[in-house]
RNA sequence: GGGCUGCUAGCUCAAUGGCAGAGCUGCGGACUUUUAAUCCGUAGGUUCAGGGUUCGAGUCCCUGGCGGCCCA
């Protein structure tokens, strides 16, 4: 380390050549004065950033790369913790290791410095830097040049301090990457917006932020494993589509220059997965993103991850069993139990068999009046008025019954509940019930007081009936319902080759994480969409 | 779309219409066993932007921007 830390380097801006070097011709001939503005811009930086930039300059001046291509590293922090877990207080192991991590706390005394290093997995290890081991220059350089947030590497003996803290007593230290921005206060939560907009900082300072990322990975891996063991094949179907279909939702529109045509970001993979089933991929699934150009709030994100699975010769009963298996496996992967613990400490039991009811049955119970798919519009409208539900004139009786159900029943569905047999009117891709007229073989799975977690059908596979349902939807679209589905000729052509009877299921991955953790959707998505700064 | 609410130092937050502050962070100093180290000293601000009321606006009013919560 270079000697006396006498002169704070002249803050003379970027070293020549890094930016605007010879490769940028515009700089050379003309406006040289513009180049000199870099230092001036630096002067506008907050003091703490100027200081850190100056330290970077000092390192360079000392001939030390603040961003070396590699540093000595023989062990991970967690590995050292594991291996020396039993090292007695105030003893030395005799073993030398090289470790690296981010400096999150510093406690400097005159001739002995302590720093807490943290690795990406959350493991922490103390580094000790003493005058007698390091020498005056290296110790002075440490104190002068290392800030909270820097990534450093330390080589030394694994010891336990007098207070019993497992530590690396440094013979040598190196800068692994100099941080130019200060870390936020480590023990106070970052503001909501900063957490979302600068997730990287959130991840550095908040262990729970890292845990949710790993929880999500554990969940998606578990879903895949369960499906693979049941011989489901994972596929990836188009996210750019010339027609949007498979759900009732407003799409995002984009444009292909090559084809000179507008394209839609998919709102659901359903119609492509069914093409797969027609082709003989009898058990097929996809986990990927859907995009819906709709509201953004605590349960809705414009892009959201979804699992869809189709099983030939299955139906909505087999999909219910599959769904319960998947959710319970995910819960088990997170918590080792079907009872998960939410962020607020409450327990949520996903175990055992789940409650089942029907839409009209549960609605009748809530209304105290017998309601069926045959109940006329006028009567339903009276119930709506009784409960102060505004009725959209575009609604039919099926849609109104569903709205009443959502208003009166779903808030009461706290434990996981399958709600079966929806009106045909609102389910254009669903097969008619095999014994109950007017309803379809569809269920919605509700959790946590009304959050819709998954849905499944016994799929409609009759191409003629499918065409009629599409035509009804096209009529709605023509009347200005921009959520209505478009007629997809190629999909119908596929169906005309014959699709086996099948069950299909879709589950929101973000919502599954919410149900398993009790967190809001913006916490379960690493980088949720936010307005540009 | 409607209602409520927030935006102040790098971070988290204070400040009856009357000198813009604290803790942490930073900087200078002391300290060879600290644990969010401690102690002494010190710096740091376009109070989101623009307009208005006022002798005087972070504070009140209007418009806009960016968030959050609740409702449809």
JSON list of N, CA and C (backbone and C1' of nucleotides) in Angstrom, two decimals, chain A residues 48 55 105 107-112 114 126 144 161-163 165 185 187-188 191 197 531, chain B residues 10-12 23-28 31-37 43 66-70:
[
{"chain": "A", "resi": 48, "resn": "UNK", "atom": "N", "xyz": [-20.79, 12.46, 0.07]},
{"chain": "A", "resi": 48, "resn": "UNK", "atom": "CA", "xyz": [-20.36, 11.08, 0.29]},
{"chain": "A", "resi": 48, "resn": "UNK", "atom": "C", "xyz": [-19.96, 10.39, -1.00]},
{"chain": "A", "resi": 55, "resn": "UNK", "atom": "N", "xyz": [-11.64, 8.17, -3.14]},
{"chain": "A", "resi": 55, "resn": "UNK", "atom": "CA", "xyz": [-10.93, 6.99, -2.65]},
{"chain": "A", "resi": 55, "resn": "UNK", "atom": "C", "xyz": [-10.60, 6.05, -3.80]},
{"chain": "A", "resi": 105, "resn": "UNK", "atom": "N", "xyz": [-20.65, -3.68, 8.37]},
{"chain": "A", "resi": 105, "resn": "UNK", "atom": "CA", "xyz": [-20.38, -2.90, 9.59]},
{"chain": "A", "resi": 105, "resn": "UNK", "atom": "C", "xyz": [-18.88, -2.76, 9.73]},
{"chain": "A", "resi": 107, "resn": "UNK", "atom": "N", "xyz": [-15.97, -1.53, 12.70]},
{"chain": "A", "resi": 107, "resn": "UNK", "atom": "CA", "xyz": [-15.68, -1.07, 14.04]},
{"chain": "A", "resi": 107, "resn": "UNK", "atom": "C", "xyz": [-14.16, -0.93, 14.12]},
{"chain": "A", "resi": 108, "resn": "UNK", "atom": "N", "xyz": [-13.70, 0.30, 13.98]},
{"chain": "A", "resi": 108, "resn": "UNK", "atom": "CA", "xyz": [-12.27, 0.54, 13.95]},
{"chain": "A", "resi": 108, "resn": "UNK", "atom": "C", "xyz": [-11.79, 1.05, 15.30]},
{"chain": "A", "resi": 109, "resn": "UNK", "atom": "N", "xyz": [-10.78, 0.44, 15.84]},
{"chain": "A", "resi": 109, "resn": "UNK", "atom": "CA", "xyz": [-10.09, 1.04, 16.98]},
{"chain": "A", "resi": 109, "resn": "UNK", "atom": "C", "xyz": [-8.72, 1.46, 16.47]},
{"chain": "A", "resi": 110, "resn": "UNK", "atom": "N", "xyz": [-7.86, 1.94, 17.32]},
{"chain": "A", "resi": 110, "resn": "UNK", "atom": "CA", "xyz": [-6.60, 2.48, 16.86]},
{"chain": "A", "resi": 110, "resn": "UNK", "atom": "C", "xyz": [-5.74, 1.49, 16.10]},
{"chain": "A", "resi": 111, "resn": "UNK", "atom": "N", "xyz": [-5.54, 0.33, 16.65]},
{"chain": "A", "resi": 111, "resn": "UNK", "atom": "CA", "xyz": [-4.61, -0.61, 16.04]},
{"chain": "A", "resi": 111, "resn": "UNK", "atom": "C", "xyz": [-5.26, -1.94, 15.71]},
{"chain": "A", "resi": 112, "resn": "UNK", "atom": "N", "xyz": [-6.58, -2.00, 15.89]},
{"chain": "A", "resi": 112, "resn": "UNK", "atom": "CA", "xyz": [-7.29, -3.25, 15.59]},
{"chain": "A", "resi": 112, "resn": "UNK", "atom": "C", "xyz": [-8.67, -2.88, 15.02]},
{"chain": "A", "resi": 114, "resn": "UNK", "atom": "N", "xyz": [-12.35, -4.07, 13.13]},
{"chain": "A", "resi": 114, "resn": "UNK", "atom": "CA", "xyz": [-13.28, -5.16, 12.90]},
{"chain": "A", "resi": 114, "resn": "UNK", "atom": "C", "xyz": [-14.21, -4.77, 11.76]},
{"chain": "A", "resi": 126, "resn": "UNK", "atom": "N", "xyz": [-16.81, -12.18, 10.48]},
{"chain": "A", "resi": 126, "resn": "UNK", "atom": "CA", "xyz": [-16.06, -11.00, 10.90]},
{"chain": "A", "resi": 126, "resn": "UNK", "atom": "C", "xyz": [-14.63, -11.07, 10.37]},
{"chain": "A", "resi": 144, "resn": "UNK", "atom": "N", "xyz": [-8.42, 4.17, 5.69]},
{"chain": "A", "resi": 144, "resn": "UNK", "atom": "CA", "xyz": [-8.60, 5.34, 4.84]},
{"chain": "A", "resi": 144, "resn": "UNK", "atom": "C", "xyz": [-9.53, 5.03, 3.66]},
{"chain": "A", "resi": 161, "resn": "UNK", "atom": "N", "xyz": [-12.58, -14.66, 18.27]},
{"chain": "A", "resi": 161, "resn": "UNK", "atom": "CA", "xyz": [-12.17, -13.48, 19.04]},
{"chain": "A", "resi": 161, "resn": "UNK", "atom": "C", "xyz": [-12.41, -13.72, 20.54]},
{"chain": "A", "resi": 162, "resn": "UNK", "atom": "N", "xyz": [-11.95, -12.77, 21.32]},
{"chain": "A", "resi": 162, "resn": "UNK", "atom": "CA", "xyz": [-12.12, -12.90, 22.78]},
{"chain": "A", "resi": 162, "resn": "UNK", "atom": "C", "xyz": [-13.59, -13.01, 23.16]},
{"chain": "A", "resi": 163, "resn": "UNK", "atom": "N", "xyz": [-14.43, -12.38, 22.35]},
{"chain": "A", "resi": 163, "resn": "UNK", "atom": "CA", "xyz": [-15.87, -12.48, 22.63]},
{"chain": "A", "resi": 163, "resn": "UNK", "atom": "C", "xyz": [-16.50, -13.69, 21.96]},
{"chain": "A", "resi": 165, "resn": "UNK", "atom": "N", "xyz": [-16.40, -14.41, 18.66]},
{"chain": "A", "resi": 165, "resn": "UNK", "atom": "CA", "xyz": [-16.91, -14.20, 17.30]},
{"chain": "A", "resi": 165, "resn": "UNK", "atom": "C", "xyz": [-15.94, -14.84, 16.31]},
{"chain": "A", "resi": 185, "resn": "UNK", "atom": "N", "xyz": [-29.11, 3.17, 5.74]},
{"chain": "A", "resi": 185, "resn": "UNK", "atom": "CA", "xyz": [-29.02, 2.75, 7.14]},
{"chain": "A", "resi": 185, "resn": "UNK", "atom": "C", "xyz": [-29.40, 1.28, 7.26]},
{"chain": "A", "resi": 187, "resn": "UNK", "atom": "N", "xyz": [-30.16, -0.71, 9.68]},
{"chain": "A", "resi": 187, "resn": "UNK", "atom": "CA", "xyz": [-31.12, -1.27, 10.63]},
{"chain": "A", "resi": 187, "resn": "UNK", "atom": "C", "xyz": [-32.45, -0.54, 10.65]},
{"chain": "A", "resi": 188, "resn": "UNK", "atom": "N", "xyz": [-32.72, 0.17, 9.59]},
{"chain": "A", "resi": 188, "resn": "UNK", "atom": "CA", "xyz": [-34.03, 0.80, 9.46]},
{"chain": "A", "resi": 188, "resn": "UNK", "atom": "C", "xyz": [-34.53, 0.42, 8.08]},
{"chain": "A", "resi": 191, "resn": "UNK", "atom": "N", "xyz": [-37.55, 2.81, 2.51]},
{"chain": "A", "resi": 191, "resn": "UNK", "atom": "CA", "xyz": [-38.91, 3.20, 2.15]},
{"chain": "A", "resi": 191, "resn": "UNK", "atom": "C", "xyz": [-39.47, 2.27, 1.08]},
{"chain": "A", "resi": 197, "resn": "UNK", "atom": "N", "xyz": [-37.90, 0.21, -6.41]},
{"chain": "A", "resi": 197, "resn": "UNK", "atom": "CA", "xyz": [-37.15, 0.80, -7.52]},
{"chain": "A", "resi": 197, "resn": "UNK", "atom": "C", "xyz": [-35.69, 0.39, -7.50]},
{"chain": "A", "resi": 531, "resn": "UNK", "atom": "N", "xyz": [-43.53, 3.18, -12.69]},
{"chain": "A", "resi": 531, "resn": "UNK", "atom": "CA", "xyz": [-43.42, 4.29, -13.62]},
{"chain": "A", "resi": 531, "resn": "UNK", "atom": "C", "xyz": [-41.97, 4.75, -13.70]},
{"chain": "B", "resi": 10, "resn": "G", "atom": "P", "xyz": [-28.51, 14.27, 0.28]},
{"chain": "B", "resi": 10, "resn": "G", "atom": "O5'", "xyz": [-28.56, 12.68, 0.26]},
{"chain": "B", "resi": 10, "resn": "G", "atom": "C5'", "xyz": [-28.23, 11.96, -0.92]},
{"chain": "B", "resi": 10, "resn": "G", "atom": "C4'", "xyz": [-27.87, 10.55, -0.55]},
{"chain": "B", "resi": 10, "resn": "G", "atom": "C3'", "xyz": [-28.89, 9.85, 0.34]},
{"chain": "B", "resi": 10, "resn": "G", "atom": "O3'", "xyz": [-29.86, 9.17, -0.44]},
{"chain": "B", "resi": 10, "resn": "G", "atom": "C1'", "xyz": [-26.76, 9.71, 1.34]},
{"chain": "B", "resi": 11, "resn": "C", "atom": "P", "xyz": [-31.44, 9.22, -0.03]},
{"chain": "B", "resi": 11, "resn": "C", "atom": "O5'", "xyz": [-31.50, 8.21, 1.20]},
{"chain": "B", "resi": 11, "resn": "C", "atom": "C5'", "xyz": [-31.34, 6.82, 0.99]},
{"chain": "B", "resi": 11, "resn": "C", "atom": "C4'", "xyz": [-31.45, 6.10, 2.31]},
{"chain": "B", "resi": 11, "resn": "C", "atom": "C3'", "xyz": [-32.71, 6.41, 3.10]},
{"chain": "B", "resi": 11, "resn": "C", "atom": "O3'", "xyz": [-33.80, 5.61, 2.70]},
{"chain": "B", "resi": 11, "resn": "C", "atom": "C1'", "xyz": [-30.83, 6.62, 4.51]},
{"chain": "B", "resi": 12, "resn": "U", "atom": "P", "xyz": [-35.30, 6.16, 2.87]},
{"chain": "B", "resi": 12, "resn": "U", "atom": "O5'", "xyz": [-35.51, 6.18, 4.45]},
{"chain": "B", "resi": 12, "resn": "U", "atom": "C5'", "xyz": [-35.61, 4.95, 5.16]},
{"chain": "B", "resi": 12, "resn": "U", "atom": "C4'", "xyz": [-35.79, 5.23, 6.63]},
{"chain": "B", "resi": 12, "resn": "U", "atom": "C3'", "xyz": [-36.91, 6.20, 6.98]},
{"chain": "B", "resi": 12, "resn": "U", "atom": "O3'", "xyz": [-38.18, 5.56, 6.98]},
{"chain": "B", "resi": 12, "resn": "U", "atom": "C1'", "xyz": [-34.96, 6.76, 8.19]},
{"chain": "B", "resi": 23, "resn": "G", "atom": "P", "xyz": [-27.82, 13.67, 16.85]},
{"chain": "B", "resi": 23, "resn": "G", "atom": "O5'", "xyz": [-28.26, 12.22, 16.42]},
{"chain": "B", "resi": 23, "resn": "G", "atom": "C5'", "xyz": [-28.77, 11.30, 17.38]},
{"chain": "B", "resi": 23, "resn": "G", "atom": "C4'", "xyz": [-29.20, 10.02, 16.70]},
{"chain": "B", "resi": 23, "resn": "G", "atom": "C3'", "xyz": [-28.15, 9.38, 15.81]},
{"chain": "B", "resi": 23, "resn": "G", "atom": "O3'", "xyz": [-27.23, 8.59, 16.54]},
{"chain": "B", "resi": 23, "resn": "G", "atom": "C1'", "xyz": [-30.20, 9.50, 14.64]},
{"chain": "B", "resi": 24, "resn": "C", "atom": "P", "xyz": [-25.69, 8.53, 16.08]},
{"chain": "B", "resi": 24, "resn": "C", "atom": "O5'", "xyz": [-25.74, 7.69, 14.73]},
{"chain": "B", "resi": 24, "resn": "C", "atom": "C5'", "xyz": [-26.01, 6.30, 14.76]},
{"chain": "B", "resi": 24, "resn": "C", "atom": "C4'", "xyz": [-26.35, 5.79, 13.38]},
{"chain": "B", "resi": 24, "resn": "C", "atom": "C3'", "xyz": [-25.28, 5.96, 12.32]},
{"chain": "B", "resi": 24, "resn": "C", "atom": "O3'", "xyz": [-24.26, 4.98, 12.40]},
{"chain": "B", "resi": 24, "resn": "C", "atom": "C1'", "xyz": [-27.34, 6.64, 11.44]},
{"chain": "B", "resi": 25, "resn": "U", "atom": "P", "xyz": [-22.77, 5.36, 12.03]},
{"chain": "B", "resi": 25, "resn": "U", "atom": "O5'", "xyz": [-22.87, 5.80, 10.50]},
{"chain": "B", "resi": 25, "resn": "U", "atom": "C5'", "xyz": [-23.09, 4.84, 9.49]},
{"chain": "B", "resi": 25, "resn": "U", "atom": "C4'", "xyz": [-23.19, 5.50, 8.14]},
{"chain": "B", "resi": 25, "resn": "U", "atom": "C3'", "xyz": [-21.97, 6.32, 7.73]},
{"chain": "B", "resi": 25, "resn": "U", "atom": "O3'", "xyz": [-20.93, 5.52, 7.22]},
{"chain": "B", "resi": 25, "resn": "U", "atom": "C1'", "xyz": [-23.92, 7.58, 7.33]},
{"chain": "B", "resi": 26, "resn": "G", "atom": "P", "xyz": [-19.43, 5.90, 7.55]},
{"chain": "B", "resi": 26, "resn": "G", "atom": "O5'", "xyz": [-19.23, 7.32, 6.86]},
{"chain": "B", "resi": 26, "resn": "G", "atom": "C5'", "xyz": [-19.33, 7.44, 5.45]},
{"chain": "B", "resi": 26, "resn": "G", "atom": "C4'", "xyz": [-19.09, 8.87, 5.03]},
{"chain": "B", "resi": 26, "resn": "G", "atom": "C3'", "xyz": [-17.80, 9.48, 5.57]},
{"chain": "B", "resi": 26, "resn": "G", "atom": "O3'", "xyz": [-16.68, 9.12, 4.78]},
{"chain": "B", "resi": 26, "resn": "G", "atom": "C1'", "xyz": [-19.58, 10.99, 5.87]},
{"chain": "B", "resi": 27, "resn": "C", "atom": "P", "xyz": [-15.27, 8.89, 5.45]},
{"chain": "B", "resi": 27, "resn": "C", "atom": "O5'", "xyz": [-14.83, 10.37, 5.85]},
{"chain": "B", "resi": 27, "resn": "C", "atom": "C5'", "xyz": [-14.58, 11.34, 4.84]},
{"chain": "B", "resi": 27, "resn": "C", "atom": "C4'", "xyz": [-14.31, 12.68, 5.47]},
{"chain": "B", "resi": 27, "resn": "C", "atom": "C3'", "xyz": [-13.30, 12.68, 6.60]},
{"chain": "B", "resi": 27, "resn": "C", "atom": "O3'", "xyz": [-11.96, 12.67, 6.13]},
{"chain": "B", "resi": 27, "resn": "C", "atom": "C1'", "xyz": [-15.19, 13.90, 7.27]},
{"chain": "B", "resi": 28, "resn": "G", "atom": "P", "xyz": [-10.89, 11.85, 6.95]},
{"chain": "B", "resi": 28, "resn": "G", "atom": "O5'", "xyz": [-10.65, 12.78, 8.22]},
{"chain": "B", "resi": 28, "resn": "G", "atom": "C5'", "xyz": [-10.04, 14.05, 8.05]},
{"chain": "B", "resi": 28, "resn": "G", "atom": "C4'", "xyz": [-9.85, 14.72, 9.39]},
{"chain": "B", "resi": 28, "resn": "G", "atom": "C3'", "xyz": [-9.27, 13.84, 10.50]},
{"chain": "B", "resi": 28, "resn": "G", "atom": "O3'", "xyz": [-7.87, 13.69, 10.40]},
{"chain": "B", "resi": 28, "resn": "G", "atom": "C1'", "xyz": [-11.11, 15.06, 11.34]},
{"chain": "B", "resi": 31, "resn": "C", "atom": "P", "xyz": [-4.49, 6.62, 20.00]},
{"chain": "B", "resi": 31, "resn": "C", "atom": "O5'", "xyz": [-5.41, 5.43, 20.52]},
{"chain": "B", "resi": 31, "resn": "C", "atom": "C5'", "xyz": [-5.52, 5.17, 21.92]},
{"chain": "B", "resi": 31, "resn": "C", "atom": "C4'", "xyz": [-6.67, 4.23, 22.17]},
{"chain": "B", "resi": 31, "resn": "C", "atom": "C3'", "xyz": [-6.63, 2.92, 21.40]},
{"chain": "B", "resi": 31, "resn": "C", "atom": "O3'", "xyz": [-5.77, 1.95, 21.99]},
{"chain": "B", "resi": 31, "resn": "C", "atom": "C1'", "xyz": [-8.79, 3.87, 21.26]},
{"chain": "B", "resi": 32, "resn": "U", "atom": "P", "xyz": [-4.82, 1.05, 21.02]},
{"chain": "B", "resi": 32, "resn": "U", "atom": "O5'", "xyz": [-5.48, -0.39, 21.15]},
{"chain": "B", "resi": 32, "resn": "U", "atom": "C5'", "xyz": [-6.72, -0.67, 20.53]},
{"chain": "B", "resi": 32, "resn": "U", "atom": "C4'", "xyz": [-6.94, -2.16, 20.47]},
{"chain": "B", "resi": 32, "resn": "U", "atom": "C3'", "xyz": [-6.67, -2.89, 21.79]},
{"chain": "B", "resi": 32, "resn": "U", "atom": "O3'", "xyz": [-7.65, -3.92, 21.91]},
{"chain": "B", "resi": 32, "resn": "U", "atom": "C1'", "xyz": [-5.38, -3.85, 20.06]},
{"chain": "B", "resi": 33, "resn": "U", "atom": "P", "xyz": [-8.52, -3.98, 23.27]},
{"chain": "B", "resi": 33, "resn": "U", "atom": "O5'", "xyz": [-9.78, -4.83, 22.85]},
{"chain": "B", "resi": 33, "resn": "U", "atom": "C5'", "xyz": [-10.76, -4.28, 21.95]},
{"chain": "B", "resi": 33, "resn": "U", "atom": "C4'", "xyz": [-11.79, -5.33, 21.64]},
{"chain": "B", "resi": 33, "resn": "U", "atom": "C3'", "xyz": [-12.23, -6.13, 22.87]},
{"chain": "B", "resi": 33, "resn": "U", "atom": "O3'", "xyz": [-13.58, -6.51, 22.70]},
{"chain": "B", "resi": 33, "resn": "U", "atom": "C1'", "xyz": [-11.26, -7.57, 21.26]},
{"chain": "B", "resi": 34, "resn": "U", "atom": "P", "xyz": [-14.74, -5.84, 23.62]},
{"chain": "B", "resi": 34, "resn": "U", "atom": "O5'", "xyz": [-15.64, -5.06, 22.58]},
{"chain": "B", "resi": 34, "resn": "U", "atom": "C5'", "xyz": [-15.32, -3.73, 22.18]},
{"chain": "B", "resi": 34, "resn": "U", "atom": "C4'", "xyz": [-15.67, -3.55, 20.73]},
{"chain": "B", "resi": 34, "resn": "U", "atom": "C3'", "xyz": [-17.06, -4.05, 20.36]},
{"chain": "B", "resi": 34, "resn": "U", "atom": "O3'", "xyz": [-18.05, -3.07, 20.63]},
{"chain": "B", "resi": 34, "resn": "U", "atom": "C1'", "xyz": [-15.47, -4.81, 18.78]},
{"chain": "B", "resi": 35, "resn": "U", "atom": "P", "xyz": [-19.48, -3.51, 21.13]},
{"chain": "B", "resi": 35, "resn": "U", "atom": "O5'", "xyz": [-20.14, -4.26, 19.89]},
{"chain": "B", "resi": 35, "resn": "U", "atom": "C5'", "xyz": [-20.58, -3.53, 18.75]},
{"chain": "B", "resi": 35, "resn": "U", "atom": "C4'", "xyz": [-21.17, -4.47, 17.73]},
{"chain": "B", "resi": 35, "resn": "U", "atom": "C3'", "xyz": [-22.46, -5.15, 18.19]},
{"chain": "B", "resi": 35, "resn": "U", "atom": "O3'", "xyz": [-23.30, -5.29, 17.07]},
{"chain": "B", "resi": 35, "resn": "U", "atom": "C1'", "xyz": [-20.84, -6.78, 17.66]},
{"chain": "B", "resi": 36, "resn": "A", "atom": "P", "xyz": [-24.87, -5.20, 17.25]},
{"chain": "B", "resi": 36, "resn": "A", "atom": "O5'", "xyz": [-25.32, -4.26, 16.06]},
{"chain": "B", "resi": 36, "resn": "A", "atom": "C5'", "xyz": [-24.66, -4.34, 14.80]},
{"chain": "B", "resi": 36, "resn": "A", "atom": "C4'", "xyz": [-24.54, -2.95, 14.22]},
{"chain": "B", "resi": 36, "resn": "A", "atom": "C3'", "xyz": [-23.73, -1.98, 15.09]},
{"chain": "B", "resi": 36, "resn": "A", "atom": "O3'", "xyz": [-23.07, -1.05, 14.24]},
{"chain": "B", "resi": 36, "resn": "A", "atom": "C1'", "xyz": [-25.90, -1.16, 14.83]},
{"chain": "B", "resi": 37, "resn": "A", "atom": "P", "xyz": [-21.49, -1.24, 14.11]},
{"chain": "B", "resi": 37, "resn": "A", "atom": "O5'", "xyz": [-20.99, -1.19, 15.63]},
{"chain": "B", "resi": 37, "resn": "A", "atom": "C5'", "xyz": [-20.87, 0.05, 16.28]},
{"chain": "B", "resi": 37, "resn": "A", "atom": "C4'", "xyz": [-20.56, -0.21, 17.73]},
{"chain": "B", "resi": 37, "resn": "A", "atom": "C3'", "xyz": [-20.43, 1.03, 18.58]},
{"chain": "B", "resi": 37, "resn": "A", "atom": "O3'", "xyz": [-21.69, 1.51, 19.00]},
{"chain": "B", "resi": 37, "resn": "A", "atom": "C1'", "xyz": [-18.60, -0.40, 19.00]},
{"chain": "B", "resi": 43, "resn": "A", "atom": "P", "xyz": [-19.62, 22.73, 11.13]},
{"chain": "B", "resi": 43, "resn": "A", "atom": "O5'", "xyz": [-19.73, 21.98, 9.72]},
{"chain": "B", "resi": 43, "resn": "A", "atom": "C5'", "xyz": [-18.84, 22.27, 8.67]},
{"chain": "B", "resi": 43, "resn": "A", "atom": "C4'", "xyz": [-18.95, 21.22, 7.59]},
{"chain": "B", "resi": 43, "resn": "A", "atom": "C3'", "xyz": [-20.29, 21.20, 6.86]},
{"chain": "B", "resi": 43, "resn": "A", "atom": "O3'", "xyz": [-20.31, 22.12, 5.79]},
{"chain": "B", "resi": 43, "resn": "A", "atom": "C1'", "xyz": [-19.68, 19.00, 7.50]},
{"chain": "B", "resi": 66, "resn": "C", "atom": "P", "xyz": [-46.27, 11.01, -13.35]},
{"chain": "B", "resi": 66, "resn": "C", "atom": "O5'", "xyz": [-45.52, 10.42, -12.07]},
{"chain": "B", "resi": 66, "resn": "C", "atom": "C5'", "xyz": [-44.12, 10.29, -12.07]},
{"chain": "B", "resi": 66, "resn": "C", "atom": "C4'", "xyz": [-43.62, 9.98, -10.68]},
{"chain": "B", "resi": 66, "resn": "C", "atom": "C3'", "xyz": [-44.37, 8.87, -9.96]},
{"chain": "B", "resi": 66, "resn": "C", "atom": "O3'", "xyz": [-43.97, 7.58, -10.40]},
{"chain": "B", "resi": 66, "resn": "C", "atom": "C1'", "xyz": [-44.07, 10.69, -8.49]},
{"chain": "B", "resi": 67, "resn": "G", "atom": "P", "xyz": [-44.90, 6.30, -10.09]},
{"chain": "B", "resi": 67, "resn": "G", "atom": "O5'", "xyz": [-44.67, 6.13, -8.54]},
{"chain": "B", "resi": 67, "resn": "G", "atom": "C5'", "xyz": [-45.69, 5.63, -7.73]},
{"chain": "B", "resi": 67, "resn": "G", "atom": "C4'", "xyz": [-45.22, 5.71, -6.31]},
{"chain": "B", "resi": 67, "resn": "G", "atom": "C3'", "xyz": [-46.16, 5.05, -5.33]},
{"chain": "B", "resi": 67, "resn": "G", "atom": "O3'", "xyz": [-45.90, 3.67, -5.24]},
{"chain": "B", "resi": 67, "resn": "G", "atom": "C1'", "xyz": [-45.69, 7.23, -4.58]},
{"chain": "B", "resi": 68, "resn": "G", "atom": "P", "xyz": [-47.11, 2.62, -5.32]},
{"chain": "B", "resi": 68, "resn": "G", "atom": "O5'", "xyz": [-47.74, 2.73, -3.86]},
{"chain": "B", "resi": 68, "resn": "G", "atom": "C5'", "xyz": [-46.92, 2.48, -2.72]},
{"chain": "B", "resi": 68, "resn": "G", "atom": "C4'", "xyz": [-47.62, 2.93, -1.48]},
{"chain": "B", "resi": 68, "resn": "G", "atom": "C3'", "xyz": [-49.04, 2.43, -1.31]},
{"chain": "B", "resi": 68, "resn": "G", "atom": "O3'", "xyz": [-49.08, 1.11, -0.81]},
{"chain": "B", "resi": 68, "resn": "G", "atom": "C1'", "xyz": [-48.97, 4.74, -0.86]},
{"chain": "B", "resi": 69, "resn": "C", "atom": "P", "xyz": [-50.29, 0.14, -1.25]},
{"chain": "B", "resi": 69, "resn": "C", "atom": "O5'", "xyz": [-51.50, 0.67, -0.36]},
{"chain": "B", "resi": 69, "resn": "C", "atom": "C5'", "xyz": [-51.44, 0.62, 1.06]},
{"chain": "B", "resi": 69, "resn": "C", "atom": "C4'", "xyz": [-52.63, 1.33, 1.66]},
{"chain": "B", "resi": 69, "resn": "C", "atom": "C3'", "xyz": [-53.99, 0.89, 1.15]},
{"chain": "B", "resi": 69, "resn": "C", "atom": "O3'", "xyz": [-54.46, -0.30, 1.77]},
{"chain": "B", "resi": 69, "resn": "C", "atom": "C1'", "xyz": [-53.89, 3.24, 1.15]},
{"chain": "B", "resi": 70, "resn": "C", "atom": "P", "xyz": [-55.44, -1.28, 0.95]},
{"chain": "B", "resi": 70, "resn": "C", "atom": "O5'", "xyz": [-56.80, -0.46, 0.88]},
{"chain": "B", "resi": 70, "resn": "C", "atom": "C5'", "xyz": [-57.58, -0.25, 2.06]},
{"chain": "B", "resi": 70, "resn": "C", "atom": "C4'", "xyz": [-58.71, 0.70, 1.78]},
{"chain": "B", "resi": 70, "resn": "C", "atom": "C3'", "xyz": [-59.71, 0.27, 0.71]},
{"chain": "B", "resi": 70, "resn": "C", "atom": "O3'", "xyz": [-60.64, -0.69, 1.17]},
{"chain": "B", "resi": 70, "resn": "C", "atom": "C1'", "xyz": [-59.15, 2.54, 0.39]}
]
